[in-house]
CSV table of C-alpha atoms in Angstrom, one decimal:
chain,number,residue,atom,x,y,z
A,145,UNK,CA,-110.6,253.7,24.2
A,146,UNK,CA,-113.3,251.1,23.7
A,147,UNK,CA,-116.6,252.3,25.1
A,148,UNK,CA,-120.3,251.5,25.0
A,149,UNK,CA,-122.8,254.3,25.2
A,150,UNK,CA,-126.6,254.0,25.7
A,151,UNK,CA,-129.0,256.8,25.0
A,152,UNK,CA,-131.4,257.8,26.5
A,153,UNK,CA,-130.5,257.1,30.1
A,154,UNK,CA,-134.2,256.9,31.0
A,155,UNK,CA,-137.4,256.5,28.9
A,156,UNK,CA,-141.0,256.6,30.0
A,157,UNK,CA,-143.7,255.4,27.6
A,158,UNK,CA,-147.4,254.4,27.8
A,159,UNK,CA,-148.4,250.8,27.7
A,160,UNK,CA,-148.8,249.4,24.2
A,161,UNK,CA,-146.3,251.7,22.6
A,162,UNK,CA,-143.5,250.3,20.4
A,163,UNK,CA,-140.1,251.6,21.4
A,164,UNK,CA,-136.4,251.6,20.5
A,165,UNK,CA,-133.4,251.6,22.8
A,166,UNK,CA,-130.1,252.6,21.3
A,167,UNK,CA,-126.5,251.4,21.9
A,168,UNK,CA,-123.4,252.7,20.3
A,169,UNK,CA,-119.8,251.4,20.5
A,170,UNK,CA,-116.5,253.1,19.6
A,171,UNK,CA,-114.7,250.2,17.9
A,172,UNK,CA,-116.4,248.2,15.1
A,173,UNK,CA,-114.2,245.1,15.6
A,174,UNK,CA,-116.6,243.4,17.9
A,175,UNK,CA,-116.9,239.6,18.6
A,176,UNK,CA,-120.5,239.8,19.7
A,177,UNK,CA,-123.1,242.0,21.4
A,178,UNK,CA,-125.5,241.1,24.1
A,179,UNK,CA,-128.7,242.8,25.4
A,180,UNK,CA,-129.7,242.3,29.0
A,181,UNK,CA,-132.4,243.4,31.4
A,182,UNK,CA,-131.9,244.1,35.0
A,183,UNK,CA,-134.7,244.4,37.5
A,184,UNK,CA,-134.1,246.4,40.7
A,185,UNK,CA,-131.9,244.5,43.1
A,186,UNK,CA,-131.6,241.5,40.8
A,187,UNK,CA,-129.0,240.0,38.5
A,188,UNK,CA,-129.0,240.3,34.7
A,189,UNK,CA,-131.2,238.4,32.4
A,190,UNK,CA,-129.8,237.7,28.9
A,191,UNK,CA,-132.3,238.8,26.2
A,192,UNK,CA,-130.5,238.5,22.9
A,193,UNK,CA,-127.0,237.7,21.6
A,194,UNK,CA,-125.9,239.0,18.2
A,195,UNK,CA,-122.8,237.5,16.8
A,196,UNK,CA,-120.4,239.6,14.7
A,197,UNK,CA,-121.6,237.9,11.5
A,198,UNK,CA,-125.3,238.5,12.2
A,199,UNK,CA,-127.4,241.6,11.6
A,200,UNK,CA,-130.4,240.9,13.9
A,201,UNK,CA,-131.9,238.5,16.3
A,202,UNK,CA,-135.5,238.2,17.4
A,203,UNK,CA,-137.2,236.7,20.5
A,204,UNK,CA,-140.9,237.2,21.0
A,205,UNK,CA,-141.6,241.0,21.1
A,206,UNK,CA,-137.9,241.8,21.1
A,207,UNK,CA,-135.8,242.5,18.0
A,208,UNK,CA,-132.1,243.5,18.2
A,209,UNK,CA,-130.2,244.8,15.2
A,210,UNK,CA,-126.5,245.2,14.7
A,211,UNK,CA,-124.7,247.6,12.3
A,212,UNK,CA,-121.0,247.3,12.9
A,213,UNK,CA,-120.0,249.8,10.3
A,214,UNK,CA,-121.8,252.6,12.1
A,215,UNK,CA,-121.1,251.2,15.6
A,216,UNK,CA,-124.7,250.9,16.5
A,217,UNK,CA,-127.2,248.4,17.9
A,218,UNK,CA,-130.9,248.9,18.6
A,219,UNK,CA,-133.3,246.9,20.8
A,220,UNK,CA,-136.9,247.2,19.5
A,221,UNK,CA,-139.7,246.3,21.9
A,222,UNK,CA,-143.1,245.8,20.4
A,223,UNK,CA,-146.4,246.5,22.2
A,224,UNK,CA,-144.7,247.4,25.5
A,225,UNK,CA,-146.2,246.2,28.8
A,226,UNK,CA,-145.7,247.4,32.4
A,227,UNK,CA,-143.7,244.2,33.0
A,228,UNK,CA,-141.1,245.4,30.6
A,229,UNK,CA,-140.1,248.1,33.0
A,230,UNK,CA,-136.5,247.5,33.9
A,231,UNK,CA,-133.0,248.7,33.1
A,232,UNK,CA,-131.8,247.5,29.8
A,233,UNK,CA,-128.0,247.0,29.3
A,234,UNK,CA,-126.0,246.6,26.1
A,235,UNK,CA,-122.7,244.9,26.3
A,236,UNK,CA,-119.9,244.2,23.8
A,237,UNK,CA,-117.1,241.6,23.5
A,238,UNK,CA,-114.3,243.1,21.4
A,239,UNK,CA,-112.4,241.0,19.0
A,240,UNK,CA,-108.8,240.2,19.9
A,241,UNK,CA,-109.4,240.6,23.6
A,242,UNK,CA,-108.6,237.9,26.1
A,243,UNK,CA,-111.2,235.9,28.1
A,244,UNK,CA,-114.1,237.4,26.1
A,245,UNK,CA,-114.8,240.2,28.6
A,246,UNK,CA,-118.0,242.2,28.3
A,247,UNK,CA,-117.9,246.0,28.2
A,248,UNK,CA,-121.2,247.4,29.4
A,249,UNK,CA,-123.0,250.6,28.7
A,250,UNK,CA,-124.6,252.5,31.6
A,251,UNK,CA,-128.1,251.3,30.7
A,252,UNK,CA,-131.5,252.7,29.8
A,253,UNK,CA,-134.1,252.8,32.6
A,254,UNK,CA,-137.4,252.0,30.9
A,255,UNK,CA,-140.7,252.7,32.6
A,256,UNK,CA,-143.9,251.5,30.9
A,257,UNK,CA,-146.9,253.2,32.4
A,258,UNK,CA,-150.3,251.3,32.5
B,65,UNK,CA,-130.9,229.7,28.8
B,66,UNK,CA,-128.2,228.4,31.1
B,67,UNK,CA,-128.8,228.9,34.9
B,68,UNK,CA,-126.3,230.4,37.3
B,69,UNK,CA,-126.8,230.6,41.0
B,70,UNK,CA,-125.2,232.6,43.8
B,71,UNK,CA,-125.1,232.0,47.5
B,72,UNK,CA,-125.8,233.8,49.7
B,73,UNK,CA,-128.2,236.3,48.2
B,74,UNK,CA,-127.7,238.7,51.1
B,75,UNK,CA,-125.1,238.9,53.8
B,76,UNK,CA,-124.5,241.4,56.7
B,77,UNK,CA,-121.2,241.2,58.5
B,78,UNK,CA,-119.1,243.1,60.9
B,79,UNK,CA,-116.1,245.1,59.8
B,80,UNK,CA,-112.9,243.0,59.7
B,81,UNK,CA,-114.6,239.6,59.0
B,82,UNK,CA,-114.2,237.7,55.8
B,83,UNK,CA,-117.1,236.7,53.5
B,84,UNK,CA,-117.3,234.0,50.9
B,85,UNK,CA,-119.7,234.2,48.0
B,86,UNK,CA,-120.3,231.1,45.8
B,87,UNK,CA,-121.2,231.1,42.1
B,88,UNK,CA,-122.4,227.9,40.5
B,89,UNK,CA,-123.3,227.0,36.9
B,90,UNK,CA,-126.2,224.6,37.4
B,91,UNK,CA,-126.8,223.0,34.0
B,92,UNK,CA,-123.5,223.5,32.2
B,93,UNK,CA,-119.8,223.6,32.7
B,94,UNK,CA,-118.0,226.9,32.6
B,95,UNK,CA,-114.3,227.2,32.1
B,96,UNK,CA,-114.5,230.9,32.6
B,97,UNK,CA,-116.5,232.9,35.2
B,98,UNK,CA,-116.5,236.6,35.9
B,99,UNK,CA,-117.0,238.6,39.0
B,100,UNK,CA,-118.6,242.1,39.0
B,101,UNK,CA,-119.6,244.7,41.5
B,102,UNK,CA,-122.3,247.2,41.1
B,103,UNK,CA,-122.9,250.4,43.1
B,104,UNK,CA,-126.4,251.9,43.3
B,105,UNK,CA,-127.7,253.3,40.0
B,106,UNK,CA,-124.4,252.4,38.2
B,107,UNK,CA,-123.5,249.8,35.7
B,108,UNK,CA,-121.5,246.7,36.4
B,109,UNK,CA,-117.7,247.0,37.0
B,110,UNK,CA,-115.7,243.9,36.1
B,111,UNK,CA,-113.5,242.9,39.0
B,112,UNK,CA,-111.8,239.7,37.8
B,113,UNK,CA,-111.9,236.8,35.4
B,114,UNK,CA,-111.8,233.4,36.9
B,115,UNK,CA,-110.5,230.5,34.9
B,116,UNK,CA,-110.9,226.9,36.0
B,117,UNK,CA,-107.6,225.5,37.3
B,118,UNK,CA,-105.6,228.7,37.1
B,119,UNK,CA,-105.2,232.0,38.8
B,120,UNK,CA,-107.7,234.7,38.4
B,121,UNK,CA,-107.0,237.7,36.3
B,122,UNK,CA,-107.8,240.9,38.1
B,123,UNK,CA,-108.8,244.3,36.6
B,124,UNK,CA,-106.7,247.3,37.2
B,125,UNK,CA,-107.3,248.8,40.6
B,126,UNK,CA,-108.8,245.6,42.1
B,127,UNK,CA,-106.8,244.3,45.1
B,128,UNK,CA,-106.1,240.6,44.6
B,129,UNK,CA,-105.3,240.0,48.2
B,130,UNK,CA,-108.5,241.5,49.3
B,131,UNK,CA,-110.8,239.8,46.8
B,132,UNK,CA,-109.7,236.2,46.7
B,133,UNK,CA,-111.0,234.1,43.8
B,134,UNK,CA,-111.0,230.4,43.5
B,135,UNK,CA,-112.3,228.4,40.5
B,136,UNK,CA,-111.6,224.8,41.6
B,137,UNK,CA,-114.2,223.1,39.4
B,138,UNK,CA,-116.0,223.6,36.1
B,139,UNK,CA,-119.2,224.5,38.0
B,140,UNK,CA,-118.0,226.6,41.0
B,141,UNK,CA,-116.2,229.8,41.5
B,142,UNK,CA,-115.9,231.6,44.9
B,143,UNK,CA,-115.1,235.2,45.8
B,144,UNK,CA,-113.9,235.8,49.3
B,145,UNK,CA,-113.9,239.4,50.5
B,146,UNK,CA,-111.2,239.4,53.2
B,147,UNK,CA,-111.2,241.8,56.2
B,148,UNK,CA,-114.3,243.5,54.9
B,149,UNK,CA,-114.8,247.2,55.5
B,150,UNK,CA,-117.9,249.3,55.0
B,151,UNK,CA,-116.6,250.6,51.7
B,152,UNK,CA,-116.8,247.0,50.4
B,153,UNK,CA,-120.5,247.1,50.8
B,154,UNK,CA,-121.9,246.5,47.3
B,155,UNK,CA,-123.9,244.2,45.0
B,156,UNK,CA,-121.6,241.4,43.8
B,157,UNK,CA,-122.7,239.6,40.6
B,158,UNK,CA,-121.0,236.6,38.9
B,159,UNK,CA,-121.4,235.4,35.4
B,160,UNK,CA,-120.4,232.2,33.5
B,161,UNK,CA,-119.4,232.0,29.9
B,162,UNK,CA,-120.9,229.4,27.5
B,163,UNK,CA,-118.5,228.8,24.6
B,164,UNK,CA,-119.3,229.0,21.8
B,165,UNK,CA,-120.9,231.5,21.2
B,166,UNK,CA,-119.3,233.0,24.3
B,167,UNK,CA,-122.6,234.2,25.7
B,168,UNK,CA,-122.6,235.1,29.4
B,169,UNK,CA,-125.3,234.2,31.9
B,170,UNK,CA,-125.5,236.0,35.2
B,171,UNK,CA,-126.3,235.0,38.7
B,172,UNK,CA,-128.9,236.8,40.8
B,173,UNK,CA,-126.3,238.7,42.8
B,174,UNK,CA,-125.2,239.0,46.4
B,175,UNK,CA,-125.9,242.1,48.5
B,176,UNK,CA,-123.0,242.6,50.9
B,177,UNK,CA,-123.4,245.0,53.8
B,178,UNK,CA,-120.5,245.6,56.1
B,179,UNK,CA,-121.3,247.3,59.4
């Protein structure tokens, strides 16, 4: 079964700390992988998209890496701020599927304490 | 990034009524949109895939007669919850696919409460 797992489920860090969120997937035949953030009661904001042929993407303080052979992706957040507090979701589109459906992990709830 | 809107953002209705939720891609055309529901403290559950000009594809366990999906144009998909009951109360979120690279952009969600 194709599944996406995120560990830890929750993470609390002091402001200014660098941190890494982890995502693993069971099938290495992915089309692409997206990282999202979700604030309470809100929709999802796309953070980074990594295509199958890429190994990493960067946007500001965020860096996402992809290692298909080990079935892992990481989201690195530098110099964390209280405004980064949110749930971070990892989602995969598997190759060979129809309609390019996303399979989500359950998310990591990040709290950055001032 | 691309912008997706949803309307309404919040709706409260009586049991037995039907509720329509609109999902629009504001600055791009989307041949494919997706509808999800999310329960408190849980991840998103895909309900159906909506393709412009054709019938929606529903995920296993989702009642197509209860959750009617219409995708009549490249910028609008609608989800109608028919004869809503309290167990249909949830957060409904749509997304639109930009191809290539098949990145999905999400709407802000609609909170449905059925009394």
